[in-house]
PDB file of N, CA and C in Angstrom:
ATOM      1  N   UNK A   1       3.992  20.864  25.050  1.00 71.00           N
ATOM      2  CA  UNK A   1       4.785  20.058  24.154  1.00 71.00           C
ATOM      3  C   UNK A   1       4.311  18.597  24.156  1.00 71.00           C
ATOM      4  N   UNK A   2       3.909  17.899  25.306  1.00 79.00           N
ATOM      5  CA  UNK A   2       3.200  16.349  25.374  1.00 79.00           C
ATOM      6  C   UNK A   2       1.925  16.499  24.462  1.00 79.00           C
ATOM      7  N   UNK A   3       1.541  17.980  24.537  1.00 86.00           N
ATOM      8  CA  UNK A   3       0.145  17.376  23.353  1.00 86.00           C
ATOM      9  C   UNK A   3       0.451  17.300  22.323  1.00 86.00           C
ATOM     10  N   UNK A   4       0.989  18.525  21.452  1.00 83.00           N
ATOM     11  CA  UNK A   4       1.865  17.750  20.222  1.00 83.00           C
ATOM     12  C   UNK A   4       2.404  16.580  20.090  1.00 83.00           C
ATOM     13  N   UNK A   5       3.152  16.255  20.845  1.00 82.00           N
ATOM     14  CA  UNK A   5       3.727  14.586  20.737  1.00 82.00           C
ATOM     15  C   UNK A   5       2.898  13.663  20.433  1.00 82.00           C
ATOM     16  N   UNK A   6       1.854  14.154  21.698  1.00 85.00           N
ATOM     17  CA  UNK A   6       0.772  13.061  21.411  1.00 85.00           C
ATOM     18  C   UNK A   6       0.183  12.990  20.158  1.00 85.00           C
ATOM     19  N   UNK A   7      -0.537  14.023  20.041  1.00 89.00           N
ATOM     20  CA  UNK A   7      -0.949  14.263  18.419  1.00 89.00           C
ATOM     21  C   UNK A   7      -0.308  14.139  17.536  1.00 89.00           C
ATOM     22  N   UNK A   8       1.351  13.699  17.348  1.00 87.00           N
ATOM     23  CA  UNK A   8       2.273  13.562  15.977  1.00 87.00           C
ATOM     24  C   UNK A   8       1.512  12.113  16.323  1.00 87.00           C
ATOM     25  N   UNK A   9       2.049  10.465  17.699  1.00 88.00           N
ATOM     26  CA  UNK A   9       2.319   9.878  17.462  1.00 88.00           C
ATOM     27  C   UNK A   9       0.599   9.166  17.105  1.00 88.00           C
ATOM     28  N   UNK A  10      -0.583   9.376  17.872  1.00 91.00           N
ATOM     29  CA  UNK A  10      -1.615   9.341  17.371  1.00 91.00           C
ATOM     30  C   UNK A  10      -1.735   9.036  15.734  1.00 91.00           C
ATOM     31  N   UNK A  11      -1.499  10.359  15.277  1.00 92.00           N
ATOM     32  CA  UNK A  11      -1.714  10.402  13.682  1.00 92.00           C
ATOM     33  C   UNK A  11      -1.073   9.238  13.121  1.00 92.00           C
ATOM     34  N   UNK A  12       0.510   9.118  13.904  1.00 92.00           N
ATOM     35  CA  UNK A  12       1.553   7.810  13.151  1.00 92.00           C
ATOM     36  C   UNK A  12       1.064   6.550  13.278  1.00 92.00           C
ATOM     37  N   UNK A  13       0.555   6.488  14.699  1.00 94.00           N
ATOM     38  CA  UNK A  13      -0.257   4.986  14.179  1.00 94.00           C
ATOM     39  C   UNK A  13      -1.386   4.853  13.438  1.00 94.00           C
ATOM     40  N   UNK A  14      -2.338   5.629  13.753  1.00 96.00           N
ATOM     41  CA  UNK A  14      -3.512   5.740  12.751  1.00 96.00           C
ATOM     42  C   UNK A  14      -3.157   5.669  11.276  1.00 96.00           C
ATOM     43  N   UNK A  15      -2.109   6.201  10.763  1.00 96.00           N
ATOM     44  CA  UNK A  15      -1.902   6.078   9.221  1.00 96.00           C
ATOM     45  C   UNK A  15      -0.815   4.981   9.075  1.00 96.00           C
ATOM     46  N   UNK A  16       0.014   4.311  10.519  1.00 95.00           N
ATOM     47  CA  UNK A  16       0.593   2.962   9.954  1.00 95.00           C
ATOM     48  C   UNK A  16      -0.892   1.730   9.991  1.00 95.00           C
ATOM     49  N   UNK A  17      -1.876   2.109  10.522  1.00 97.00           N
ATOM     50  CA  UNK A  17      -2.785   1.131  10.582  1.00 97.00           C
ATOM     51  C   UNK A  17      -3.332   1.034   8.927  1.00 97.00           C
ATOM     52  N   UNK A  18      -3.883   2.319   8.906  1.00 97.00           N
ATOM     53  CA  UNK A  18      -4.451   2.036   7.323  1.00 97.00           C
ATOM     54  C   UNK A  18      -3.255   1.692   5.933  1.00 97.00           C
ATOM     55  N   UNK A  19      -1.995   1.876   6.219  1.00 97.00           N
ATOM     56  CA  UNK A  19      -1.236   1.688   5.391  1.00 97.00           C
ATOM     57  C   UNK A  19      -1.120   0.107   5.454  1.00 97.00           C
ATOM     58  N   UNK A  20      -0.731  -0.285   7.195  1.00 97.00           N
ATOM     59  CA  UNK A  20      -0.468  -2.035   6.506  1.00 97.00           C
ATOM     60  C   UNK A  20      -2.175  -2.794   6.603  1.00 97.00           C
ATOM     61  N   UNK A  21      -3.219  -1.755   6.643  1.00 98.00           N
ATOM     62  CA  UNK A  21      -4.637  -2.407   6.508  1.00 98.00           C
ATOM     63  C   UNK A  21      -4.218  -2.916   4.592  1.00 98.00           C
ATOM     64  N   UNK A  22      -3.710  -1.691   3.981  1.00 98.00           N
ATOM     65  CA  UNK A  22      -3.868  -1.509   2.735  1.00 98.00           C
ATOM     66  C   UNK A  22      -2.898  -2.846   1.837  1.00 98.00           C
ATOM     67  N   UNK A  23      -1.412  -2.427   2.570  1.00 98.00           N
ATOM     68  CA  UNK A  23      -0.830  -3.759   2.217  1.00 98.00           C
ATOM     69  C   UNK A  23      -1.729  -5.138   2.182  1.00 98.00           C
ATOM     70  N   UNK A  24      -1.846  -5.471   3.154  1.00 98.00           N
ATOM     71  CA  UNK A  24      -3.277  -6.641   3.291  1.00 98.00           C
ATOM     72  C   UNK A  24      -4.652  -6.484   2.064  1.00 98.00           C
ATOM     73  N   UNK A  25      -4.479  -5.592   1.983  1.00 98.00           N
ATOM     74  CA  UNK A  25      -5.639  -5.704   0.426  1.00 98.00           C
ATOM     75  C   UNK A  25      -5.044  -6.587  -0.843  1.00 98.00           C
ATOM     76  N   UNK A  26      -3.649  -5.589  -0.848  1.00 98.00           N
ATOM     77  CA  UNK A  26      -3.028  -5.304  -2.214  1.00 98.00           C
ATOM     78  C   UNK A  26      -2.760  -6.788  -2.055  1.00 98.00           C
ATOM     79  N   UNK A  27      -1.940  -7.318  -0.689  1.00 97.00           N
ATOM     80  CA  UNK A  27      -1.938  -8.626  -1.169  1.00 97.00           C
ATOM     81  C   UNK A  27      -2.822  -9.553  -1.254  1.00 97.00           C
ATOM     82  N   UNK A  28      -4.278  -9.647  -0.822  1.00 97.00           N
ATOM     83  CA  UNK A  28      -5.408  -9.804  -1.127  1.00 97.00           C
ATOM     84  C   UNK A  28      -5.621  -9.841  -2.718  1.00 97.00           C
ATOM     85  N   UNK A  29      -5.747  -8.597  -3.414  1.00 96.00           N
ATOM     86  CA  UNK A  29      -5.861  -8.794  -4.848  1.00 96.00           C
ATOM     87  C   UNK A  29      -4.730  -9.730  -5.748  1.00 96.00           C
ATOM     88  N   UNK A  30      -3.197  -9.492  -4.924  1.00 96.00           N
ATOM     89  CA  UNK A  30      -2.380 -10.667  -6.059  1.00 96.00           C
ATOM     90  C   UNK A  30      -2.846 -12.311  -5.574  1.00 96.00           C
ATOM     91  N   UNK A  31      -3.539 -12.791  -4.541  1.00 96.00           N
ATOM     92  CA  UNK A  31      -3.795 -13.855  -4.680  1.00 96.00           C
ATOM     93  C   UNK A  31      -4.934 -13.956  -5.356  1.00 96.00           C
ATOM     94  N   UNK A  32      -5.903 -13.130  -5.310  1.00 95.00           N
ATOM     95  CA  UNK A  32      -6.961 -12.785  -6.590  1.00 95.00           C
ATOM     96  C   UNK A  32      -6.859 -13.300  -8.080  1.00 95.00           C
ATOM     97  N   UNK A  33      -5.675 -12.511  -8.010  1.00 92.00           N
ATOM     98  CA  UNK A  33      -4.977 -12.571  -9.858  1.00 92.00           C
ATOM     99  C   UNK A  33      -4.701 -13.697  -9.982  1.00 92.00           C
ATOM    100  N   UNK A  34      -4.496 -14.912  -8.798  1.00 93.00           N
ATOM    101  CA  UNK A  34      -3.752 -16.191  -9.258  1.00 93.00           C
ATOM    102  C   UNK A  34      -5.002 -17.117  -9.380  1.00 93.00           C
ATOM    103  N   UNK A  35      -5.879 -16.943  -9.072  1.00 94.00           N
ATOM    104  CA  UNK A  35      -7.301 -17.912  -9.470  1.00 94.00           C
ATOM    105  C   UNK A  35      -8.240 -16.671 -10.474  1.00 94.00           C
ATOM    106  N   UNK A  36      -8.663 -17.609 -10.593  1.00 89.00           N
ATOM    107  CA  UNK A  36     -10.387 -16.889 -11.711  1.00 89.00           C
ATOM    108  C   UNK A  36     -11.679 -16.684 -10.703  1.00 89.00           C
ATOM    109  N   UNK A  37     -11.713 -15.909 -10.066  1.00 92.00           N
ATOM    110  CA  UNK A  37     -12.410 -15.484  -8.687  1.00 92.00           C
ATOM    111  C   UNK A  37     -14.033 -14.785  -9.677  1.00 92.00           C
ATOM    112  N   UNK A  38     -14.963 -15.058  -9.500  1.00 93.00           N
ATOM    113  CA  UNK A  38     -16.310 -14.245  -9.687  1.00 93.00           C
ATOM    114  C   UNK A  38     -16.232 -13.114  -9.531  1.00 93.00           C
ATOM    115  N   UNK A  39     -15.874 -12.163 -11.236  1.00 91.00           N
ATOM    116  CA  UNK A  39     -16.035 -10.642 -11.166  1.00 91.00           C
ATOM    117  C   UNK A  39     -17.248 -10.084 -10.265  1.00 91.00           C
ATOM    118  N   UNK A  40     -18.479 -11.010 -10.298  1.00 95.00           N
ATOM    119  CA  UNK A  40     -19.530  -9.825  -9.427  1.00 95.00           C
ATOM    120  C   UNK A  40     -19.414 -10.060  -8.118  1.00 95.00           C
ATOM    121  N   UNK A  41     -18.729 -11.011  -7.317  1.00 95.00           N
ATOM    122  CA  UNK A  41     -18.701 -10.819  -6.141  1.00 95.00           C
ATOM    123  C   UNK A  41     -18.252  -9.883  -5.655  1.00 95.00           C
ATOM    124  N   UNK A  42     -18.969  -9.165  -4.640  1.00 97.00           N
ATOM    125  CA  UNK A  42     -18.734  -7.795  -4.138  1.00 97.00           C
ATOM    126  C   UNK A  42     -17.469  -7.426  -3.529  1.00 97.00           C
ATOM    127  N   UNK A  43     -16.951  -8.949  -2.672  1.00 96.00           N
ATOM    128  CA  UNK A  43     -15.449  -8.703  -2.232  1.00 96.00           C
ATOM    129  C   UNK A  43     -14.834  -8.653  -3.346  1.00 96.00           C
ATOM    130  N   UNK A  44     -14.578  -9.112  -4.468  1.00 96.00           N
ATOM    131  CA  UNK A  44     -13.630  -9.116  -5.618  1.00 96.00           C
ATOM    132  C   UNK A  44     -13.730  -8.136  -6.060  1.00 96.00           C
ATOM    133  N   UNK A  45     -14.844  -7.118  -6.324  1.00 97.00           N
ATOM    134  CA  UNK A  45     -15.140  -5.747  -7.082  1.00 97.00           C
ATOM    135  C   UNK A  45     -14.543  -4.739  -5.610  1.00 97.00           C
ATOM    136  N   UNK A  46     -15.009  -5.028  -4.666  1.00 97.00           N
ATOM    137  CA  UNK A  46     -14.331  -4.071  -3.664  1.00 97.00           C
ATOM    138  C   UNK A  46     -13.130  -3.806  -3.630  1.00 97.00           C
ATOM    139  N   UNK A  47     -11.983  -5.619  -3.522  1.00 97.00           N
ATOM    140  CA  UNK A  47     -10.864  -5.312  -3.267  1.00 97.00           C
ATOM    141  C   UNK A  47     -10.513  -4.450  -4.810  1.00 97.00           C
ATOM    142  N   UNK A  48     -10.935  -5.416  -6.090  1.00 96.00           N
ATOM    143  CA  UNK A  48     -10.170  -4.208  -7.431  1.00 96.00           C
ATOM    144  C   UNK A  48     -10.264  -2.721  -7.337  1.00 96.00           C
ATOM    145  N   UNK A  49     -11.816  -2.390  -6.973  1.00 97.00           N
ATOM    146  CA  UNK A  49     -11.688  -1.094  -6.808  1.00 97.00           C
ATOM    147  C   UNK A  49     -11.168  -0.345  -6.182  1.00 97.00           C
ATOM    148  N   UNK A  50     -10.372  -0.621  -5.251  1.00 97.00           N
ATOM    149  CA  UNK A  50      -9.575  -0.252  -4.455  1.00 97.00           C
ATOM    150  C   UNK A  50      -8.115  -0.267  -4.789  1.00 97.00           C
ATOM    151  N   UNK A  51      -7.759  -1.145  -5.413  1.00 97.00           N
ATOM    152  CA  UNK A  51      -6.033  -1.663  -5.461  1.00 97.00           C
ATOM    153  C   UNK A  51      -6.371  -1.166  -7.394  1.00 97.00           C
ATOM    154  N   UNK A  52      -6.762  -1.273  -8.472  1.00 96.00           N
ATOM    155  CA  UNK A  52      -6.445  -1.398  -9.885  1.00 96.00           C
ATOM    156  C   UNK A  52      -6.286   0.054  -9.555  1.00 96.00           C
ATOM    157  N   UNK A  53      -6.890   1.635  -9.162  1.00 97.00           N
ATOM    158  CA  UNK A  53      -6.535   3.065 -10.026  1.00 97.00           C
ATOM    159  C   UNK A  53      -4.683   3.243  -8.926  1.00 97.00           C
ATOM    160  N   UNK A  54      -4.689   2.461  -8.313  1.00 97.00           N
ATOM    161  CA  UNK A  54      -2.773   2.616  -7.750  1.00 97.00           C
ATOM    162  C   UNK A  54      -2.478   1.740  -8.510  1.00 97.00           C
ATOM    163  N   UNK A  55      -2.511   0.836  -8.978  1.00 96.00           N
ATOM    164  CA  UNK A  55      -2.017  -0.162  -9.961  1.00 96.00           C
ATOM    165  C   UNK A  55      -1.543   0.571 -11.278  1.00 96.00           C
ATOM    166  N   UNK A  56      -2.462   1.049 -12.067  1.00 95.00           N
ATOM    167  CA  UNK A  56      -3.254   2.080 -13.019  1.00 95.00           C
ATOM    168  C   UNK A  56      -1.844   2.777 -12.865  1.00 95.00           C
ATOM    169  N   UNK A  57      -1.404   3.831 -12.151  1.00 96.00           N
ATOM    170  CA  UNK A  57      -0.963   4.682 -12.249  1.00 96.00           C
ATOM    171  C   UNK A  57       0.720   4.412 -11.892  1.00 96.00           C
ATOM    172  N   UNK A  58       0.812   3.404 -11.106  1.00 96.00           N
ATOM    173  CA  UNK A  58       2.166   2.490 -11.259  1.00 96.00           C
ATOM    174  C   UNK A  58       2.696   2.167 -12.631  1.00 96.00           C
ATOM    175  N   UNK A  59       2.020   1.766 -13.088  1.00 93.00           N
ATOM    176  CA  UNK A  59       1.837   1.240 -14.552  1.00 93.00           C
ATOM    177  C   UNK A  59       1.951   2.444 -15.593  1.00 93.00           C
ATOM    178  N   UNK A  60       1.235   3.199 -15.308  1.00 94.00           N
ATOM    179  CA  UNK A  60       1.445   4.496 -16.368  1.00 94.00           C
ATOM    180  C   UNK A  60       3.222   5.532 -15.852  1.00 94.00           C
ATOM    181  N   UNK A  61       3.298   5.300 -14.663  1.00 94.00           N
ATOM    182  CA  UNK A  61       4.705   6.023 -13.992  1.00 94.00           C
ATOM    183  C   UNK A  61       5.959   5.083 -14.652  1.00 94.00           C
ATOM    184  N   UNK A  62       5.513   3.750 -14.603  1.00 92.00           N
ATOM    185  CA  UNK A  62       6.979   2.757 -14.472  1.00 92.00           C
ATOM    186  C   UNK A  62       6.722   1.727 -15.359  1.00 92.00           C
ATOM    187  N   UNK A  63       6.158   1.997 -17.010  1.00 89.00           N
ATOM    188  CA  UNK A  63       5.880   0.913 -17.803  1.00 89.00           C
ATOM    189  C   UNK A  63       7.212  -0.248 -17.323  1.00 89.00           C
ATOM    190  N   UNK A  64       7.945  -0.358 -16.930  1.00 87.00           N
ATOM    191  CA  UNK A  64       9.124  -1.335 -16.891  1.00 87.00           C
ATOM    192  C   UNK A  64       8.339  -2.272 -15.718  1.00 87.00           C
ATOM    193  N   UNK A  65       7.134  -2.148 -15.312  1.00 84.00           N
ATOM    194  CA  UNK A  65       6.445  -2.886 -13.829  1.00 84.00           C
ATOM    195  C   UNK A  65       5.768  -3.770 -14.569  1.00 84.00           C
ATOM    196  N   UNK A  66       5.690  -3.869 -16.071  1.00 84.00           N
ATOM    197  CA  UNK A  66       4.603  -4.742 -16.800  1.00 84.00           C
ATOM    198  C   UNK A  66       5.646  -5.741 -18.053  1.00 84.00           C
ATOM    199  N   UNK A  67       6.195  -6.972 -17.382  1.00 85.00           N
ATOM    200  CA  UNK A  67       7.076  -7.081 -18.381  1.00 85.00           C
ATOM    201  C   UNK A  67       6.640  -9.095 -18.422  1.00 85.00           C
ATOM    202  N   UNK A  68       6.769  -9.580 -19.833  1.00 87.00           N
ATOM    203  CA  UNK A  68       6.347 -10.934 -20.540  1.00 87.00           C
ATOM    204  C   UNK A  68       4.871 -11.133 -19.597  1.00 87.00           C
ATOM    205  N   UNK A  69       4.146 -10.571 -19.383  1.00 86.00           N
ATOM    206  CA  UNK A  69       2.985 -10.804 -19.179  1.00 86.00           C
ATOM    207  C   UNK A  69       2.746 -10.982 -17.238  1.00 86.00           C
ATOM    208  N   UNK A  70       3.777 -10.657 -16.483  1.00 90.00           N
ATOM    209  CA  UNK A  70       3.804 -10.556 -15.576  1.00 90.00           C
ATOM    210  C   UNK A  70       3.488  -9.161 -14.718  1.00 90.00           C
ATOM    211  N   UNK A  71       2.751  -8.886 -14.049  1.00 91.00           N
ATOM    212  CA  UNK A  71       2.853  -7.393 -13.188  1.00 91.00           C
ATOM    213  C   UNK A  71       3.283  -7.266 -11.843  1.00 91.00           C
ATOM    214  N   UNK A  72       4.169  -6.313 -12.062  1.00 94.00           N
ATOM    215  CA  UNK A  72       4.952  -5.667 -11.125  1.00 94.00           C
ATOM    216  C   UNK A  72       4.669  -5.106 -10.560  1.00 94.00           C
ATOM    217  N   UNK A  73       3.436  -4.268 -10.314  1.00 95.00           N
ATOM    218  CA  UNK A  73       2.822  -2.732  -9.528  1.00 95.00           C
ATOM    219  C   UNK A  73       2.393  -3.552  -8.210  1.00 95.00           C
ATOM    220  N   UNK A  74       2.427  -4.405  -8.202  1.00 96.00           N
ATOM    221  CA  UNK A  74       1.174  -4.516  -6.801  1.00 96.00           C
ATOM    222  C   UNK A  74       2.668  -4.855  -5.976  1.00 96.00           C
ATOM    223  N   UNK A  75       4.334  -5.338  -6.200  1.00 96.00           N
ATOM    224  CA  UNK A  75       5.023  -5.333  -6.085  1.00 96.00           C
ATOM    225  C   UNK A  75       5.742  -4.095  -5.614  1.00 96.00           C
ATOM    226  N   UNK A  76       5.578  -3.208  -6.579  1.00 96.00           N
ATOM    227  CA  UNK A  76       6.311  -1.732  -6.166  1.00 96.00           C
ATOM    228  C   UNK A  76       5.684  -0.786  -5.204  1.00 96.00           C
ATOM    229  N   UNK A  77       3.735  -0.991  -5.226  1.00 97.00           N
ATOM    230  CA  UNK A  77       2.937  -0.587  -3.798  1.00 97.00           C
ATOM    231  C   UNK A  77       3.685  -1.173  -2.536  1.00 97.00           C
ATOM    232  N   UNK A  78       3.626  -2.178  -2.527  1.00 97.00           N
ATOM    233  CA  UNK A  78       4.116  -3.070  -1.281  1.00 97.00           C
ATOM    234  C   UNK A  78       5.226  -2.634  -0.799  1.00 97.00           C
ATOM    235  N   UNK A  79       6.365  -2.413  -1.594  1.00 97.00           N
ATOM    236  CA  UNK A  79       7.512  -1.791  -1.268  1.00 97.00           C
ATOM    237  C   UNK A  79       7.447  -0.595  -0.801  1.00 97.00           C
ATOM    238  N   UNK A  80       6.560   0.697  -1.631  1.00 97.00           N
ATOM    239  CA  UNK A  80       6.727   2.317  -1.391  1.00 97.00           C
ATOM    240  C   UNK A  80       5.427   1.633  -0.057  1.00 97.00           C
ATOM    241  N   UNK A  81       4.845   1.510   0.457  1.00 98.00           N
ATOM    242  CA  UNK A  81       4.037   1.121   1.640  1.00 98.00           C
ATOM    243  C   UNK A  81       4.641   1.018   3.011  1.00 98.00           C
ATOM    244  N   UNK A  82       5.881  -0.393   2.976  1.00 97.00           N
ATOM    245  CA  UNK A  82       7.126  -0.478   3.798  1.00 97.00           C
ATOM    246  C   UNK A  82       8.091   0.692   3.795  1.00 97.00           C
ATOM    247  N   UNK A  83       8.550   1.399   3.085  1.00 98.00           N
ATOM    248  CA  UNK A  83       9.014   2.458   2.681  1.00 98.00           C
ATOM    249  C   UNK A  83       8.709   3.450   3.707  1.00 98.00           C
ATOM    250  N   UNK A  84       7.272   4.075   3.022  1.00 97.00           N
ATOM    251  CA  UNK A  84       6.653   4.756   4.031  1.00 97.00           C
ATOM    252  C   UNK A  84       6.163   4.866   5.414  1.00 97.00           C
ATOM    253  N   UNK A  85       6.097   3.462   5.517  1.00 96.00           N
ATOM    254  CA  UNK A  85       5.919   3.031   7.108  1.00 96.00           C
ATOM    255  C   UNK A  85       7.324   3.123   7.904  1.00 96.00           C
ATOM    256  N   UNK A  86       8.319   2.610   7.123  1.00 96.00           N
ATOM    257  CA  UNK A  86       9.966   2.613   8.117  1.00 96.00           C
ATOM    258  C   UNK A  86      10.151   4.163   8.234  1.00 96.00           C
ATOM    259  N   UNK A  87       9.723   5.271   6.958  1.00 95.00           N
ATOM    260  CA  UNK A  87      10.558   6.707   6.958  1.00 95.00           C
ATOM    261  C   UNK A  87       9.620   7.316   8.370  1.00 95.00           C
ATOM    262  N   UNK A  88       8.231   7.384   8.022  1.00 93.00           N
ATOM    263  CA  UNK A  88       7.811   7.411   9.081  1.00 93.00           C
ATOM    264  C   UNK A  88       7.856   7.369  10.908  1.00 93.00           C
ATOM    265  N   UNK A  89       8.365   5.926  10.666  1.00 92.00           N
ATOM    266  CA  UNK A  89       9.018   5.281  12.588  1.00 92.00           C
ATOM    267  C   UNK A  89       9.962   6.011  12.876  1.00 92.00           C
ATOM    268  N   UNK A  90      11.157   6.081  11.808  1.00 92.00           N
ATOM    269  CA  UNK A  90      11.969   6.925  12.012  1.00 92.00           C
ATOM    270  C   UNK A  90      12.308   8.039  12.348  1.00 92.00           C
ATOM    271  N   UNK A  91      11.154   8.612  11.432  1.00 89.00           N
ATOM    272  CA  UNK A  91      11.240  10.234  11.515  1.00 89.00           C
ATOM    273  C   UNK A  91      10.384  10.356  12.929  1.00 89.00           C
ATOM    274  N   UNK A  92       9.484   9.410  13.605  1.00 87.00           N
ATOM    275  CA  UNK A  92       8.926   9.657  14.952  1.00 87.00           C
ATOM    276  C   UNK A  92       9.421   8.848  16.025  1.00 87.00           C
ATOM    277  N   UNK A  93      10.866   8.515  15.964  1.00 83.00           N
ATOM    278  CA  UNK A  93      11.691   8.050  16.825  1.00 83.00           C
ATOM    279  C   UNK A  93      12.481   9.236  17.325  1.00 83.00           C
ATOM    280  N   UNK A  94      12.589   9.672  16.094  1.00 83.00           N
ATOM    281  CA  UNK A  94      13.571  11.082  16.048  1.00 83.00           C
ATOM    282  C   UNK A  94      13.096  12.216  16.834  1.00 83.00           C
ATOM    283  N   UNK A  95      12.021  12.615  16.619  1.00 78.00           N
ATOM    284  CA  UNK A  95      11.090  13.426  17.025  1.00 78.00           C
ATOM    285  C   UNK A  95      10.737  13.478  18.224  1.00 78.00           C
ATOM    286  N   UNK A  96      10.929  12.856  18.909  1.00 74.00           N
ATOM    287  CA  UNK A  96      10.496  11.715  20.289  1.00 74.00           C
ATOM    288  C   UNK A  96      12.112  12.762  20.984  1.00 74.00           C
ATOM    289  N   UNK A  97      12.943  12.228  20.531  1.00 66.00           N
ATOM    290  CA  UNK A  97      14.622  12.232  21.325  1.00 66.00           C
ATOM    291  C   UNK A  97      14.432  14.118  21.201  1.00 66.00           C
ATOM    292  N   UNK A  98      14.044  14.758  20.601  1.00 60.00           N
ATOM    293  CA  UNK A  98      13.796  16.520  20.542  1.00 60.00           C
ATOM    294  C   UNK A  98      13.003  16.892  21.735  1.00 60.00           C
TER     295      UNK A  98
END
């Protein structure tokens, strides 16, 4: 039973790492959006390519995320991110007390 454990909580940090690695992008790209940054620089094409097809699809799920010229998606990532990271702790706090 300790190796399972181990192996749930392993996995839980490993995927809270890349999740708040990811937060740190996303907010990476909205300070992006607030200057006129050099499309060919490779960090600027890296971070978009990474953060615009979740953007993309925020946007196509929740047209209400795109409103007087403002965007909302990199907003609603950030949130379902925290989201997923708290249901997560939880559910391996829980798991822990079994």
């Amino acid at each position: 039973m300790a190796v399972i454990t181990s192996l749930v909580s392993a996995v839980y940090f490993v995927l809270d790492t890349v999740l708040s690695l990811y937060f740190w992008i996303i907010l990476a790209a909205v300070v992006l959006s607030w200057v006129n940054p050099d499309p060919y620089n490779p960090i600027v094409r890296g971070i978009r390519s990474l953060t615009e097809p979740v953007f993309y699809r925020v946007r196509k799920w929740m047209p209400f995320t795109f409103m007087s010229g403002i965007d909302f998606s990199p907003v609603v990532v950030m949130l379902a991110i925290k989201f997923v990271q708290v249901f997560l702790a939880q559910l391996l706090g829980r798991m822990m007390f079994f």
